[in-house]
Amino acid sequence: MAILVAWQLTASAGIYSAAQLPPPGEVLAALGELIRRGELWHHLAISTQRVLIGFAAGSALGLALGGLVGLSRAASAVVSPTVQAIRAVPSLAWVPLLLLWLGIGETPKIVLVAIGAFFPVYTTVSAALSHIDPHLVEVGRAYGRSGLSLLGTVLFPAATPAILSGLRLGLAQGWLFLVAAELIASSMGLGFLLIDSQNTGRTDVMLLAIILLALIGKLSDTLLGLVSFTPSAGLR
C-alpha cells in the first residue's frame, strides 16, 4: 500500500511525464484492456507453462548431479569447477547459442529456464550433502546402504530442508530467466509483453508486465513453500 501511495504521489507531482511513469489507474486500465481482448490469460498461461516445465527439468538435473557430487569426491573434483565456471555465464549470453542449436520454437525457451533453475538446486544439494554428519553416513553404511541406496535413504532425507530451499531458489531463478527466454522469437508470454510494450511505448503495459511477473513469481514460491512445509514437518 505504501508503494502504491508513493507511486500515485510521484506520478501526480509531475516529476515524470505520464509516458515515463503512468499512475496506478492507467496500469489498472491496461489490465482491463488485456482482459477484454482475451490476451492476458494466454500470456499468463504460456509463461507459467514454460517456467514449470523448465523448472522441473532443471531441478531434476540439479538433484541428480548435486547428488552425484555430494556422494563422490572424485565426481566433485571433476564436475564442480566446470559447473561453477558455467554458472557465471549471464542468461542473455545463452540466447544466441540456443537459437543456433535449437531453433526458434518452445525448446530453447524451456531449456533456458531449465538452465536458470539448475544452478541453485545443484549448488544447494551438493553443499548440503557435503556437510551431512559423517556418523550418519557410517550408520547408513553399517546397515548395508551404499551408492543410490545410501543417497535415497540417508543423504537426501537428512538434507531435505536445504534441498527444499534450493528448489525454491531454483523456481525463483526460473522466473528470472523467463524474460531472457521470451526474447527468443516469442509472440506470447509476460516477457514478450514486457519487450513489446517497450517497443511500442506502452509504459502502462510495461509496468503491468513487471507487476504480474512479481505477483505470479511470489505466488508460485508461496505454493512451493506450502508444499515443502508439510514433508519437513513430517520429518521432525
CSV table of C-alpha atoms in Angstrom, one decimal:
chain,number,residue,atom,x,y,z
A,1,MET,CA,0.0,0.0,0.0
A,2,ALA,CA,2.9,2.3,0.8
A,3,ILE,CA,4.4,1.7,-2.6
A,4,LEU,CA,1.0,2.4,-4.3
A,5,VAL,CA,0.6,5.7,-2.4
A,6,ALA,CA,4.2,6.7,-3.2
A,7,TRP,CA,3.7,5.8,-6.9
A,8,GLN,CA,0.5,7.8,-7.1
A,9,LEU,CA,2.0,10.8,-5.4
A,10,THR,CA,5.1,10.7,-7.6
A,11,ALA,CA,3.0,10.4,-10.8
A,12,SER,CA,0.7,13.2,-9.7
A,13,ALA,CA,3.6,15.5,-8.7
A,14,GLY,CA,4.7,15.9,-12.3
A,15,ILE,CA,8.3,14.7,-11.6
A,16,TYR,CA,7.9,12.3,-14.5
A,17,SER,CA,5.6,12.5,-17.5
A,18,ALA,CA,2.7,10.0,-17.9
A,19,ALA,CA,4.7,8.4,-20.6
A,20,GLN,CA,7.6,7.8,-18.2
A,21,LEU,CA,5.5,6.9,-15.1
A,22,PRO,CA,1.8,6.3,-15.6
A,23,PRO,CA,-0.3,6.4,-12.4
A,24,PRO,CA,-1.7,3.2,-11.0
A,25,GLY,CA,-5.1,3.9,-12.5
A,26,GLU,CA,-3.7,3.7,-16.1
A,27,VAL,CA,-1.9,0.5,-15.3
A,28,LEU,CA,-5.2,-0.9,-14.0
A,29,ALA,CA,-6.9,0.3,-17.2
A,30,ALA,CA,-4.2,-1.6,-19.2
A,31,LEU,CA,-5.0,-4.7,-17.2
A,32,GLY,CA,-8.7,-4.4,-18.1
A,33,GLU,CA,-7.8,-3.8,-21.7
A,34,LEU,CA,-5.8,-7.0,-21.9
A,35,ILE,CA,-8.6,-8.9,-20.2
A,36,ARG,CA,-11.2,-7.6,-22.6
A,37,ARG,CA,-9.1,-8.5,-25.6
A,38,GLY,CA,-8.6,-12.0,-24.1
A,39,GLU,CA,-4.8,-11.8,-24.2
A,40,LEU,CA,-3.9,-11.7,-20.5
A,41,TRP,CA,-4.7,-15.4,-19.8
A,42,HIS,CA,-2.8,-16.5,-22.8
A,43,HIS,CA,0.3,-14.6,-21.7
A,44,LEU,CA,0.0,-15.9,-18.1
A,45,ALA,CA,-0.6,-19.5,-19.2
A,46,ILE,CA,2.3,-19.7,-21.7
A,47,SER,CA,4.8,-18.1,-19.3
A,48,THR,CA,3.7,-20.4,-16.4
A,49,GLN,CA,3.9,-23.4,-18.6
A,50,ARG,CA,7.4,-22.5,-19.7
A,51,VAL,CA,8.6,-21.9,-16.2
A,52,LEU,CA,7.1,-25.1,-14.7
A,53,ILE,CA,8.4,-27.4,-17.5
A,54,GLY,CA,11.9,-25.7,-17.4
A,55,PHE,CA,11.9,-25.8,-13.6
A,56,ALA,CA,11.0,-29.5,-13.5
A,57,ALA,CA,13.8,-30.4,-15.9
A,58,GLY,CA,16.4,-28.1,-14.4
A,59,SER,CA,15.7,-29.1,-10.8
A,60,ALA,CA,15.7,-32.8,-11.7
A,61,LEU,CA,19.1,-32.5,-13.3
A,62,GLY,CA,20.3,-30.3,-10.4
A,63,LEU,CA,19.2,-33.0,-7.9
A,64,ALA,CA,20.9,-35.8,-9.9
A,65,LEU,CA,24.2,-34.0,-10.4
A,66,GLY,CA,24.2,-32.5,-7.0
A,67,GLY,CA,23.6,-35.9,-5.5
A,68,LEU,CA,26.5,-37.4,-7.6
A,69,VAL,CA,28.9,-34.6,-6.5
A,70,GLY,CA,27.8,-35.0,-2.8
A,71,LEU,CA,28.2,-38.7,-3.0
A,72,SER,CA,31.6,-38.9,-4.7
A,73,ARG,CA,34.7,-36.9,-4.0
A,74,ALA,CA,36.1,-37.8,-7.4
A,75,ALA,CA,32.9,-36.5,-9.1
A,76,SER,CA,33.1,-33.4,-7.1
A,77,ALA,CA,36.7,-32.7,-8.1
A,78,VAL,CA,35.8,-33.2,-11.8
A,79,VAL,CA,32.4,-31.7,-12.1
A,80,SER,CA,32.3,-28.8,-9.6
A,81,PRO,CA,34.9,-26.4,-11.2
A,82,THR,CA,33.3,-26.7,-14.6
A,83,VAL,CA,29.8,-26.2,-13.3
A,84,GLN,CA,30.8,-23.2,-11.2
A,85,ALA,CA,32.5,-21.7,-14.3
A,86,ILE,CA,29.4,-22.2,-16.5
A,87,ARG,CA,27.3,-20.7,-13.7
A,88,ALA,CA,28.9,-17.3,-14.2
A,89,VAL,CA,27.6,-17.1,-17.8
A,90,PRO,CA,24.8,-14.4,-17.9
A,91,SER,CA,21.4,-15.5,-19.0
A,92,LEU,CA,21.3,-13.4,-22.2
A,93,ALA,CA,24.6,-14.9,-23.3
A,94,TRP,CA,22.8,-18.3,-23.8
A,95,VAL,CA,20.2,-16.8,-26.2
A,96,PRO,CA,22.2,-16.8,-29.5
A,97,LEU,CA,23.7,-20.2,-28.8
A,98,LEU,CA,20.3,-21.8,-28.0
A,99,LEU,CA,18.8,-20.2,-31.2
A,100,LEU,CA,21.7,-21.7,-33.2
A,101,TRP,CA,21.3,-25.1,-31.7
A,102,LEU,CA,17.6,-25.5,-31.1
A,103,GLY,CA,15.8,-23.0,-33.4
A,104,ILE,CA,13.0,-20.6,-32.5
A,105,GLY,CA,10.4,-22.9,-31.1
A,106,GLU,CA,9.5,-23.7,-27.5
A,107,THR,CA,12.5,-25.9,-26.8
A,108,PRO,CA,15.2,-23.1,-26.4
A,109,LYS,CA,12.9,-21.1,-24.1
A,110,ILE,CA,12.3,-24.1,-21.8
A,111,VAL,CA,16.0,-25.0,-21.9
A,112,LEU,CA,17.0,-21.5,-20.8
A,113,VAL,CA,14.5,-21.6,-17.9
A,114,ALA,CA,15.9,-25.0,-17.0
A,115,ILE,CA,19.5,-23.6,-17.0
A,116,GLY,CA,18.3,-20.9,-14.6
A,117,ALA,CA,16.7,-23.4,-12.3
A,118,PHE,CA,19.5,-25.9,-12.4
A,119,PHE,CA,22.3,-24.0,-10.7
A,120,PRO,CA,20.6,-23.0,-7.4
A,121,VAL,CA,19.3,-26.6,-7.0
A,122,TYR,CA,22.7,-28.2,-7.8
A,123,THR,CA,24.7,-25.8,-5.6
A,124,THR,CA,22.3,-26.2,-2.6
A,125,VAL,CA,22.1,-30.0,-2.9
A,126,SER,CA,25.9,-30.6,-3.3
A,127,ALA,CA,26.7,-28.2,-0.5
A,128,ALA,CA,24.1,-29.8,1.8
A,129,LEU,CA,25.3,-33.3,1.2
A,130,SER,CA,28.9,-32.4,1.8
A,131,HIS,CA,28.0,-31.1,5.3
A,132,ILE,CA,26.0,-34.1,6.4
A,133,ASP,CA,27.2,-35.6,9.7
A,134,PRO,CA,29.7,-38.4,8.7
A,135,HIS,CA,28.4,-40.5,11.6
A,136,LEU,CA,25.0,-40.6,10.0
A,137,VAL,CA,26.7,-41.9,6.8
A,138,GLU,CA,28.6,-44.5,8.8
A,139,VAL,CA,25.3,-45.8,10.3
A,140,GLY,CA,23.8,-46.0,6.8
A,141,ARG,CA,26.8,-48.0,5.5
A,142,ALA,CA,26.6,-50.2,8.6
A,143,TYR,CA,23.1,-51.1,7.5
A,144,GLY,CA,24.3,-52.1,4.1
A,145,ARG,CA,23.4,-48.8,2.3
A,146,SER,CA,25.7,-47.6,-0.5
A,147,GLY,CA,25.5,-45.7,-3.7
A,148,LEU,CA,22.0,-44.7,-4.8
A,149,SER,CA,20.5,-46.6,-1.8
A,150,LEU,CA,22.6,-44.5,0.6
A,151,LEU,CA,21.7,-41.3,-1.3
A,152,GLY,CA,18.0,-42.0,-1.3
A,153,THR,CA,17.5,-43.4,2.2
A,154,VAL,CA,20.1,-41.4,4.2
A,155,LEU,CA,21.6,-38.4,2.5
A,156,PHE,CA,18.6,-36.9,0.7
A,157,PRO,CA,16.3,-37.2,3.8
A,158,ALA,CA,19.0,-35.7,6.0
A,159,ALA,CA,19.4,-32.8,3.6
A,160,THR,CA,15.7,-32.3,3.0
A,161,PRO,CA,15.4,-28.7,4.4
A,162,ALA,CA,18.3,-27.5,2.4
A,163,ILE,CA,17.0,-29.2,-0.8
A,164,LEU,CA,13.6,-27.6,-0.4
A,165,SER,CA,15.3,-24.2,0.0
A,166,GLY,CA,17.3,-24.9,-3.2
A,167,LEU,CA,14.1,-25.8,-5.1
A,168,ARG,CA,12.5,-22.5,-4.1
A,169,LEU,CA,15.6,-20.7,-5.2
A,170,GLY,CA,15.6,-22.6,-8.5
A,171,LEU,CA,12.0,-21.7,-9.1
A,172,ALA,CA,12.7,-18.0,-8.5
A,173,GLN,CA,15.7,-18.2,-10.8
A,174,GLY,CA,13.5,-19.8,-13.4
A,175,TRP,CA,11.2,-16.8,-13.4
A,176,LEU,CA,14.2,-14.5,-13.7
A,177,PHE,CA,15.4,-16.4,-16.8
A,178,LEU,CA,12.0,-16.3,-18.3
A,179,VAL,CA,12.3,-12.8,-19.7
A,180,ALA,CA,15.5,-13.7,-21.4
A,181,ALA,CA,13.9,-16.9,-22.7
A,182,GLU,CA,11.0,-15.0,-24.2
A,183,LEU,CA,13.3,-12.8,-26.1
A,184,ILE,CA,13.8,-15.9,-28.4
A,185,ALA,CA,11.3,-15.2,-31.2
A,186,SER,CA,8.2,-15.1,-28.9
A,187,SER,CA,4.8,-13.8,-29.7
A,188,MET,CA,3.2,-14.7,-26.3
A,189,GLY,CA,4.2,-14.6,-22.6
A,190,LEU,CA,4.9,-12.0,-20.0
A,191,GLY,CA,8.4,-11.5,-21.2
A,192,PHE,CA,7.2,-10.8,-24.7
A,193,LEU,CA,4.6,-8.4,-23.3
A,194,LEU,CA,7.3,-6.6,-21.5
A,195,ILE,CA,9.6,-6.2,-24.5
A,196,ASP,CA,6.7,-5.5,-26.9
A,197,SER,CA,5.4,-2.7,-24.7
A,198,GLN,CA,8.9,-1.2,-24.6
A,199,ASN,CA,9.0,-1.2,-28.4
A,200,THR,CA,5.5,0.3,-28.7
A,201,GLY,CA,6.0,2.9,-26.0
A,202,ARG,CA,3.2,1.5,-23.7
A,203,THR,CA,4.7,2.2,-20.3
A,204,ASP,CA,1.5,1.2,-18.6
A,205,VAL,CA,1.6,-2.3,-20.1
A,206,MET,CA,5.3,-2.5,-19.3
A,207,LEU,CA,4.7,-1.8,-15.6
A,208,LEU,CA,1.8,-4.2,-15.7
A,209,ALA,CA,4.0,-7.0,-17.0
A,210,ILE,CA,6.6,-6.3,-14.3
A,211,ILE,CA,3.9,-6.4,-11.6
A,212,LEU,CA,2.4,-9.6,-13.0
A,213,LEU,CA,5.9,-11.2,-13.0
A,214,ALA,CA,6.4,-10.2,-9.4
A,215,LEU,CA,2.9,-11.5,-8.3
A,216,ILE,CA,3.0,-14.8,-10.1
A,217,GLY,CA,6.6,-15.4,-9.1
A,218,LYS,CA,5.6,-14.8,-5.4
A,219,LEU,CA,2.5,-16.9,-5.7
A,220,SER,CA,4.5,-19.9,-7.1
A,221,ASP,CA,7.1,-19.5,-4.4
A,222,THR,CA,4.4,-19.4,-1.7
A,223,LEU,CA,2.7,-22.6,-3.1
A,224,LEU,CA,6.1,-24.4,-3.2
A,225,GLY,CA,6.8,-23.2,0.3
A,226,LEU,CA,3.4,-24.7,1.5
A,227,VAL,CA,4.2,-28.0,-0.2
A,228,SER,CA,7.7,-28.1,1.2
A,229,PHE,CA,6.4,-27.3,4.8
A,230,THR,CA,4.4,-30.5,5.1
A,231,PRO,CA,7.2,-33.0,4.4
A,232,SER,CA,9.7,-31.1,6.5
A,233,ALA,CA,7.2,-31.0,9.4
A,234,GLY,CA,6.7,-34.8,9.0
A,235,LEU,CA,10.5,-35.4,9.2
A,236,ARG,CA,10.6,-33.6,12.5
